[in-house]
DNA sequence: GTGAAAGCGCTAACAT
DNA sequence: ATGTTAGCGCTTTCAC
């Protein structure tokens, strides 16, 4: 590993250093690294020895300049939302970094002015800093996908394109409706019939999608949904207020929520009334956040397979970036799972 | 912004494109970007117009190759710990990305095999992929700092060097002892006298530091600490067990914990006994996690000024990376604050 | 104040 | 199977 005294001392070893030490040309060293098959076995061995002895690793800037690829993936992160239980993004970032590494990519983070969704993308693109982007917030009206498409920038979205207007791009998403249906069926199986829904406002397609899972599961069992649903802001207090109204007006015995944040609000409302979550009224959240994992009673929650999302995204990215580009599956929809904890309680008669 | 048809069509515009359009040499364009002072006002204006029209931005690979700086900062992230309330790292990442951006740096993420703390650093260093690192886990016996020092790799640690063995490097940290003292004083001011401590095992210097804040605050008021402390693993169940033992054996009226995770365990123990957190027994955690913010009752917690930590780290980094390097302050210690919520309850007689 | 020449470290294309 | 040539886009000398 240590540098031997062959060179003056400036910086890491280069191709030329390895070539000199191995007694071959620079190109042969390059081939040893990138196309080992081209070398004779003994030459390859000699070069590899020199590489190891010198601790050589190709200079990324030089390689990028030549190959026009940075092996960097750009990911825009938003400031964390405090006062909520939302944690999807952070878990996803970890998964993406892990998976990218295996594919030879690193993740470059950038922010994030919520008012200007395009900020950051443009600069990185024009300076050829990244090979591709992972776009995470494909909410309705978000111009990123269309804009990137138009710039012919390779990208994969975590989230379906909810608008039909733009040409379809590659995406990976989790089937929120299926997750909520899973949660609802779980409650119905336990004997509940009046299962309420607390979700987000109607302009959130993700929220509407999740809601549809609840509707579907209820209707499949011939149960009514009228008066059992509420659409609010994604905050704890909104969840709590919504739960109070529903408890007064519709007497549900169980709640399914679009987020853990809302579900925590429901837990608060129940406690306020002396009702025991899990025993008296069941609650299921969405995201399997740290909060769901540590509150008492444990909050049952729909868990997104973020590791798998990352794997699919990176696989899609690799196809997009390969030469020639491999045509990618239009989109990949993954199934979430249900983490059952005490808040959805014991089996009921 | 749009490309005009001056060039065949391949990729983003280069210096040469701008030079041609502005009717100057490539070098003059480079100067316009990097040393505007050298140009005559009218030339500068002409060049800048061409830059804007073409949407030119310097190619990062080329610039990196030439200047031997990538303007990238490496940050190693660990897989998130599920089942805990720990969230310091994620909040810090956001802050670091924001602050780095203002200084012209981007953050490059890498993992993270817990068994091999050096993994990742070496490759990025040898391939000159990053200019510097931010090292976050400076626990006792962590070889990263010493190793990076030896490699002459620029880095700043978030966390003090707890070992005296290695030469001192630049660091930024939060005064955990001061934070815990703050929490303890807050409880003492409310009339508590038997304030218990639940912290981490003795081999955690961070834990011992935080504990010392509790000891100091208690002794300052002439109060005993004997029998009031417990050292356990950082899990909810450990916090709960520790609380149960302390409640049985020492009858504390308040708890200060080394983490929100432990504090949540205390909340569970109290509930189990029909005791009301905040009313009957006060609890304060550490980290101001999402969990602290949404549980009921709201968990009072020590909050680390992570935005400020990021600012100090980036400032130190800039000094380290400037030419010639500006000698950096040995270390910067920042004061946490206390977020008071219902778990530390109303004023007591 | 501006331009010309050189070269950072690497790899693609060609020659041997 | 290996070596030679050229050039990616930029900035750092050094002339003018």
Short mmCIF file of C-alpha atoms in Angstrom, two decimals, chain B:
data_model
loop_
_atom_site.label_atom_id
_atom_site.label_comp_id
_atom_site.label_asym_id
_atom_site.label_seq_id
_atom_site.Cartn_x
_atom_site.Cartn_y
_atom_site.Cartn_z
CA UNK B 1 -30.45 29.84 -22.08
CA UNK B 2 -31.10 27.76 -25.15
CA UNK B 3 -28.19 26.65 -27.28
CA UNK B 4 -27.94 28.46 -30.55
CA UNK B 5 -26.85 26.53 -33.54
CA UNK B 6 -23.20 27.52 -33.50
CA UNK B 7 -21.92 24.04 -32.69
CA UNK B 8 -22.63 20.64 -34.19
CA UNK B 9 -24.77 19.62 -31.19
CA UNK B 10 -22.58 17.54 -28.92
CA UNK B 11 -23.06 18.21 -25.24
CA UNK B 12 -22.99 21.39 -23.21
CA UNK B 13 -21.11 24.46 -24.42
CA UNK B 14 -17.42 24.77 -23.66
CA UNK B 15 -15.02 27.59 -23.12
CA UNK B 16 -14.22 27.53 -26.83
CA UNK B 17 -17.87 28.04 -27.73
CA UNK B 18 -18.13 31.06 -25.50
CA UNK B 19 -14.84 32.41 -26.79
CA UNK B 20 -15.94 32.13 -30.38
CA UNK B 21 -19.26 33.78 -29.72
CA UNK B 22 -17.70 36.62 -27.77
CA UNK B 23 -14.86 37.01 -30.26
CA UNK B 24 -12.11 36.50 -27.67
CA UNK B 25 -9.68 33.75 -26.81
CA UNK B 26 -10.52 30.85 -24.56
CA UNK B 27 -8.21 32.18 -21.93
CA UNK B 28 -10.10 35.42 -21.72
CA UNK B 29 -13.29 33.54 -21.04
CA UNK B 30 -11.58 31.60 -18.30
CA UNK B 31 -10.44 34.84 -16.79
CA UNK B 32 -13.92 36.28 -17.05
CA UNK B 33 -15.11 33.38 -14.92
CA UNK B 34 -12.27 33.11 -12.43
CA UNK B 35 -10.58 36.52 -12.41
CA UNK B 36 -13.08 39.07 -13.69
CA UNK B 37 -10.87 41.88 -12.40
CA UNK B 38 -8.34 41.20 -15.10
CA UNK B 39 -10.72 42.10 -17.92
CA UNK B 40 -11.68 45.46 -19.27
CA UNK B 41 -15.28 46.26 -18.45
CA UNK B 42 -16.57 46.05 -21.99
CA UNK B 43 -14.80 42.79 -22.74
CA UNK B 44 -16.14 41.31 -19.54
CA UNK B 45 -19.65 42.36 -20.42
CA UNK B 46 -19.37 40.84 -23.87
CA UNK B 47 -18.08 37.57 -22.49
CA UNK B 48 -20.73 37.43 -19.81
CA UNK B 49 -23.42 37.95 -22.39
CA UNK B 50 -22.09 35.06 -24.40
CA UNK B 51 -21.93 32.91 -21.26
CA UNK B 52 -25.53 33.66 -20.42
CA UNK B 53 -26.77 33.15 -23.94
CA UNK B 54 -25.06 29.81 -24.23
CA UNK B 55 -25.88 28.75 -20.71
CA UNK B 56 -22.23 27.99 -20.15
CA UNK B 57 -20.96 26.47 -16.93
CA UNK B 58 -17.40 25.16 -16.55
CA UNK B 59 -17.05 21.42 -16.93
CA UNK B 60 -16.34 20.08 -13.49
CA UNK B 61 -14.20 17.17 -14.56
CA UNK B 62 -11.92 19.38 -16.60
CA UNK B 63 -11.67 21.94 -13.86
CA UNK B 64 -11.00 19.27 -11.27
CA UNK B 65 -8.31 17.71 -13.35
CA UNK B 66 -6.59 21.00 -13.78
CA UNK B 67 -6.98 22.49 -10.32
CA UNK B 68 -6.80 19.22 -8.41
CA UNK B 69 -9.86 20.07 -6.42
CA UNK B 70 -13.23 18.43 -6.81
CA UNK B 71 -15.24 20.76 -4.60
CA UNK B 72 -16.76 17.64 -3.15
CA UNK B 73 -16.92 16.74 0.53
CA UNK B 74 -17.19 13.11 1.51
CA UNK B 75 -19.55 12.03 4.25
CA UNK B 76 -19.92 8.47 5.43
CA UNK B 77 -23.39 7.53 6.54
CA UNK B 78 -24.37 4.58 8.61
CA UNK B 79 -27.51 2.57 8.03
CA UNK B 80 -30.33 4.12 10.05
CA UNK B 81 -31.03 2.53 13.39
CA UNK B 82 -34.57 1.35 13.40
CA UNK B 83 -36.43 0.91 16.63
CA UNK B 84 -34.73 3.93 18.14
CA UNK B 85 -35.50 7.62 18.14
CA UNK B 86 -32.05 8.59 16.93
CA UNK B 87 -32.13 11.11 14.16
CA UNK B 88 -29.16 13.36 14.68
CA UNK B 89 -27.38 12.23 11.55
CA UNK B 90 -30.22 12.89 9.18
CA UNK B 91 -30.81 16.40 10.44
CA UNK B 92 -27.08 17.01 10.23
CA UNK B 93 -26.85 15.80 6.65
CA UNK B 94 -29.45 18.30 5.60
CA UNK B 95 -27.67 21.12 7.32
CA UNK B 96 -24.33 20.13 5.90
CA UNK B 97 -25.64 19.99 2.35
CA UNK B 98 -27.18 23.43 2.70
CA UNK B 99 -24.12 25.02 4.20
CA UNK B 100 -21.69 23.34 1.83
CA UNK B 101 -23.61 24.65 -1.10
CA UNK B 102 -23.11 28.20 0.04
CA UNK B 103 -19.39 27.56 0.18
CA UNK B 104 -19.39 26.05 -3.30
CA UNK B 105 -19.16 22.45 -2.21
CA UNK B 106 -21.33 19.44 -2.75
CA UNK B 107 -21.68 16.50 -0.43
CA UNK B 108 -20.78 13.04 -1.64
CA UNK B 109 -22.31 10.22 0.39
CA UNK B 110 -20.76 6.86 0.93
CA UNK B 111 -21.29 3.88 3.21
CA UNK B 112 -20.65 2.53 5.86
CA UNK B 113 -19.67 -1.12 6.76
CA UNK B 114 -19.77 -0.77 10.56
CA UNK B 115 -17.17 -3.50 10.88
CA UNK B 116 -14.62 -1.59 8.80
CA UNK B 117 -14.60 2.10 9.69
CA UNK B 118 -11.96 2.88 7.08
CA UNK B 119 -13.81 1.38 4.16
CA UNK B 120 -14.71 3.96 1.60
CA UNK B 121 -12.33 6.64 2.78
CA UNK B 122 -9.34 5.07 1.15
CA UNK B 123 -10.87 4.71 -2.29
CA UNK B 124 -12.21 8.23 -2.41
CA UNK B 125 -8.88 9.58 -1.31
CA UNK B 126 -6.77 7.63 -3.75
CA UNK B 127 -9.04 8.45 -6.65
CA UNK B 128 -8.98 12.12 -5.63
CA UNK B 129 -12.75 12.10 -5.66
CA UNK B 130 -13.21 14.44 -2.71
CA UNK B 131 -11.31 17.38 -1.33
CA UNK B 132 -12.05 16.59 2.28
CA UNK B 133 -14.12 14.53 4.65
CA UNK B 134 -16.52 15.23 7.43
CA UNK B 135 -16.05 12.51 10.01
CA UNK B 136 -18.97 11.93 12.31
CA UNK B 137 -18.31 8.92 14.46
CA UNK B 138 -15.36 9.78 16.59
CA UNK B 139 -16.14 7.27 19.26
CA UNK B 140 -13.37 5.89 21.38
CA UNK B 141 -10.98 3.74 19.46
CA UNK B 142 -12.20 4.88 16.07
CA UNK B 143 -9.13 4.84 13.85
CA UNK B 144 -10.46 7.20 11.19
CA UNK B 145 -9.09 10.41 12.59
CA UNK B 146 -5.59 9.10 13.09
CA UNK B 147 -5.59 7.35 9.78
CA UNK B 148 -6.76 10.41 7.87
CA UNK B 149 -4.25 12.55 9.71
CA UNK B 150 -1.49 10.23 8.69
CA UNK B 151 -2.64 10.30 5.07
CA UNK B 152 -2.67 14.08 5.27
CA UNK B 153 -6.25 14.07 4.17
CA UNK B 154 -8.11 17.24 5.10
CA UNK B 155 -11.02 16.55 7.38
CA UNK B 156 -13.09 18.00 10.16
CA UNK B 157 -14.67 15.86 12.81
CA UNK B 158 -18.14 16.33 14.19
CA UNK B 159 -17.23 15.18 17.66
CA UNK B 160 -14.26 15.72 19.92
CA UNK B 161 -11.24 13.45 19.82
CA UNK B 162 -11.74 11.53 23.04
CA UNK B 163 -8.39 9.90 22.87
CA UNK B 164 -5.37 12.00 23.63
CA UNK B 165 -3.03 9.70 21.77
CA UNK B 166 -3.26 11.20 18.32
CA UNK B 167 -2.28 14.63 17.18
CA UNK B 168 -5.17 16.98 17.52
CA UNK B 169 -7.22 17.58 14.42
CA UNK B 170 -9.90 20.15 13.72
CA UNK B 171 -13.25 19.36 15.25
CA UNK B 172 -16.66 20.81 16.01
CA UNK B 173 -18.83 19.40 18.73
CA UNK B 174 -21.81 20.07 20.91
CA UNK B 175 -21.34 20.37 24.64
CA UNK B 176 -23.41 17.43 25.78
CA UNK B 177 -22.56 17.99 29.43
CA UNK B 178 -23.84 21.55 29.20
CA UNK B 179 -27.04 20.31 27.58
CA UNK B 180 -27.67 17.78 30.29
CA UNK B 181 -26.81 20.33 32.95
CA UNK B 182 -29.39 22.62 31.36
CA UNK B 183 -31.98 19.86 31.50
CA UNK B 184 -31.12 19.01 35.08
CA UNK B 185 -31.21 22.62 36.23
CA UNK B 186 -34.57 23.00 34.54
CA UNK B 187 -35.89 20.11 36.62
CA UNK B 188 -34.28 21.36 39.81
CA UNK B 189 -35.81 24.78 39.21
CA UNK B 190 -39.19 23.10 39.10
CA UNK B 191 -38.62 21.76 42.58
CA UNK B 192 -37.35 18.27 41.86
CA UNK B 193 -34.55 17.08 44.09
CA UNK B 194 -34.32 13.44 43.25
CA UNK B 195 -33.38 13.61 39.58
CA UNK B 196 -32.20 10.30 38.12
CA UNK B 197 -29.85 9.73 35.19
CA UNK B 198 -30.17 7.01 32.57
CA UNK B 199 -27.22 6.95 30.22
CA UNK B 200 -25.07 4.71 28.13
CA UNK B 201 -22.46 2.24 29.12
CA UNK B 202 -19.22 3.45 30.56
CA UNK B 203 -17.20 2.84 27.41
CA UNK B 204 -19.05 5.63 25.63
CA UNK B 205 -17.18 8.89 26.19
CA UNK B 206 -20.10 10.84 24.79
CA UNK B 207 -22.34 9.17 27.34
CA UNK B 208 -19.92 9.87 30.16
CA UNK B 209 -19.64 13.48 29.08
CA UNK B 210 -23.39 13.92 29.14
CA UNK B 211 -23.57 12.20 32.49
CA UNK B 212 -21.05 14.63 33.93
CA UNK B 213 -23.49 17.46 33.21
CA UNK B 214 -26.06 15.80 35.42
CA UNK B 215 -23.54 15.19 38.19
CA UNK B 216 -22.34 18.78 38.04
CA UNK B 217 -25.82 20.29 38.12
CA UNK B 218 -26.85 18.09 41.05
CA UNK B 219 -23.73 18.79 43.07
CA UNK B 220 -23.97 22.52 42.42
CA UNK B 221 -27.19 22.43 44.38
CA UNK B 222 -25.73 20.18 47.00
CA UNK B 223 -27.82 17.23 45.94
CA UNK B 224 -26.62 13.63 46.05
CA UNK B 225 -26.38 11.48 42.93
CA UNK B 226 -25.66 8.19 44.60
CA UNK B 227 -27.98 5.40 43.55
CA UNK B 228 -29.71 7.66 41.07
CA UNK B 229 -27.81 6.67 37.93
CA UNK B 230 -28.03 3.81 35.51
CA UNK B 231 -25.93 2.84 32.50
CA UNK B 232 -27.54 0.74 29.79
CA UNK B 233 -27.74 0.02 26.07
CA UNK B 234 -29.35 2.66 23.92
CA UNK B 235 -32.69 0.96 23.37
CA UNK B 236 -36.25 1.65 24.42
CA UNK B 237 -36.54 -1.52 26.46
CA UNK B 238 -33.29 -0.82 28.28
CA UNK B 239 -34.53 2.64 29.18
CA UNK B 240 -37.73 1.15 30.44
CA UNK B 241 -36.04 -1.48 32.56
CA UNK B 242 -33.63 1.02 33.99
CA UNK B 243 -36.50 3.33 34.90
CA UNK B 244 -38.32 0.52 36.63
CA UNK B 245 -35.33 -0.38 38.75
CA UNK B 246 -34.68 3.24 39.66
CA UNK B 247 -38.33 3.87 40.54
CA UNK B 248 -38.27 0.87 42.85
CA UNK B 249 -34.96 1.54 44.48
CA UNK B 250 -34.39 5.29 44.45
CA UNK B 251 -37.81 6.90 44.07
CA UNK B 252 -36.75 9.68 41.73
CA UNK B 253 -39.30 12.32 40.74
CA UNK B 254 -37.55 13.13 37.48
CA UNK B 255 -35.36 11.48 34.85
CA UNK B 256 -32.73 12.92 32.55
CA UNK B 257 -31.68 10.60 29.74
CA UNK B 258 -28.76 10.41 27.36
CA UNK B 259 -31.13 9.96 24.42
CA UNK B 260 -34.73 10.28 23.38
CA UNK B 261 -34.70 6.54 22.86
CA UNK B 262 -34.04 5.96 26.54
CA UNK B 263 -36.49 8.68 27.51
CA UNK B 264 -39.23 6.96 25.56
CA UNK B 265 -38.44 3.85 27.55
CA UNK B 266 -38.97 5.86 30.72
CA UNK B 267 -42.32 7.09 29.42
CA UNK B 268 -43.35 3.50 28.89
CA UNK B 269 -42.32 2.50 32.39
CA UNK B 270 -44.26 5.38 33.89
CA UNK B 271 -47.38 4.55 31.95
CA UNK B 272 -47.11 0.95 33.00
CA UNK B 273 -47.32 2.03 36.63
CA UNK B 274 -50.13 4.45 36.09
CA UNK B 275 -47.82 7.39 36.62
CA UNK B 276 -48.33 10.42 34.44
CA UNK B 277 -45.22 11.79 32.77
CA UNK B 278 -44.95 15.49 33.46
CA UNK B 279 -47.45 15.46 36.28
CA UNK B 280 -46.16 12.70 38.51
CA UNK B 281 -42.66 12.22 37.18
CA UNK B 282 -40.73 14.49 34.84
CA UNK B 283 -38.68 13.21 31.90
CA UNK B 284 -36.15 14.90 29.65
CA UNK B 285 -34.51 13.29 26.64
CA UNK B 286 -31.66 14.20 24.33
CA UNK B 287 -31.74 14.93 20.57
CA UNK B 288 -35.11 16.56 20.03
CA UNK B 289 -36.05 13.79 17.65
CA UNK B 290 -39.28 13.54 15.74
CA UNK B 291 -40.38 11.12 18.40
CA UNK B 292 -39.90 13.73 21.13
CA UNK B 293 -41.91 16.16 19.05
CA UNK B 294 -44.96 13.98 18.44
CA UNK B 295 -45.34 11.66 21.44
CA UNK B 296 -47.80 12.42 24.15
CA UNK B 297 -46.97 14.02 26.42
CA UNK B 298 -44.47 16.01 24.37
CA UNK B 299 -40.98 14.98 25.42
CA UNK B 300 -38.73 17.75 26.66
CA UNK B 301 -35.37 17.26 25.05
CA UNK B 302 -31.92 18.73 24.58
CA UNK B 303 -31.53 19.96 21.03
CA UNK B 304 -28.18 20.06 19.27
CA UNK B 305 -27.60 23.13 17.10
CA UNK B 306 -26.83 21.07 14.03
CA UNK B 307 -27.25 23.94 11.60
CA UNK B 308 -24.59 25.80 13.51
CA UNK B 309 -22.41 22.70 13.65
CA UNK B 310 -22.57 22.50 9.88
CA UNK B 311 -21.66 26.15 9.55
CA UNK B 312 -18.63 25.77 11.78
CA UNK B 313 -17.54 22.61 10.04
CA UNK B 314 -17.73 24.15 6.60
CA UNK B 315 -15.93 27.27 7.80
CA UNK B 316 -13.15 25.09 9.21
CA UNK B 317 -13.04 23.10 6.02
CA UNK B 318 -12.69 26.23 3.96
CA UNK B 319 -9.73 27.26 6.05
CA UNK B 320 -8.15 23.86 5.70
CA UNK B 321 -8.59 23.87 1.94
CA UNK B 322 -7.55 27.42 1.24
CA UNK B 323 -4.12 28.15 -0.18
CA UNK B 324 -2.14 28.54 1.87
CA UNK B 325 -4.09 26.69 4.56
CA UNK B 326 -5.32 28.96 7.29
CA UNK B 327 -4.43 27.54 10.68
CA UNK B 328 -7.69 26.36 12.19
CA UNK B 329 -9.04 26.69 15.64
CA UNK B 330 -8.26 23.50 17.46
CA UNK B 331 -11.90 22.86 18.10
CA UNK B 332 -15.27 24.53 18.41
CA UNK B 333 -17.70 23.61 21.16
CA UNK B 334 -21.30 24.69 20.69
CA UNK B 335 -24.06 25.03 23.26
CA UNK B 336 -27.21 22.98 22.89
CA UNK B 337 -30.62 24.28 23.90
CA UNK B 338 -33.48 22.78 25.83
CA UNK B 339 -36.85 22.23 24.20
CA UNK B 340 -39.33 22.21 27.03
CA UNK B 341 -42.51 20.18 26.51
CA UNK B 342 -45.14 18.65 28.75
CA UNK B 343 -43.03 15.72 29.94
CA UNK B 344 -41.16 18.02 32.27
CA UNK B 345 -44.47 19.35 33.38
CA UNK B 346 -45.78 22.31 35.31
CA UNK B 347 -43.95 24.05 38.11
CA UNK B 348 -43.96 22.10 41.31
CA UNK B 349 -44.29 23.33 44.83
#
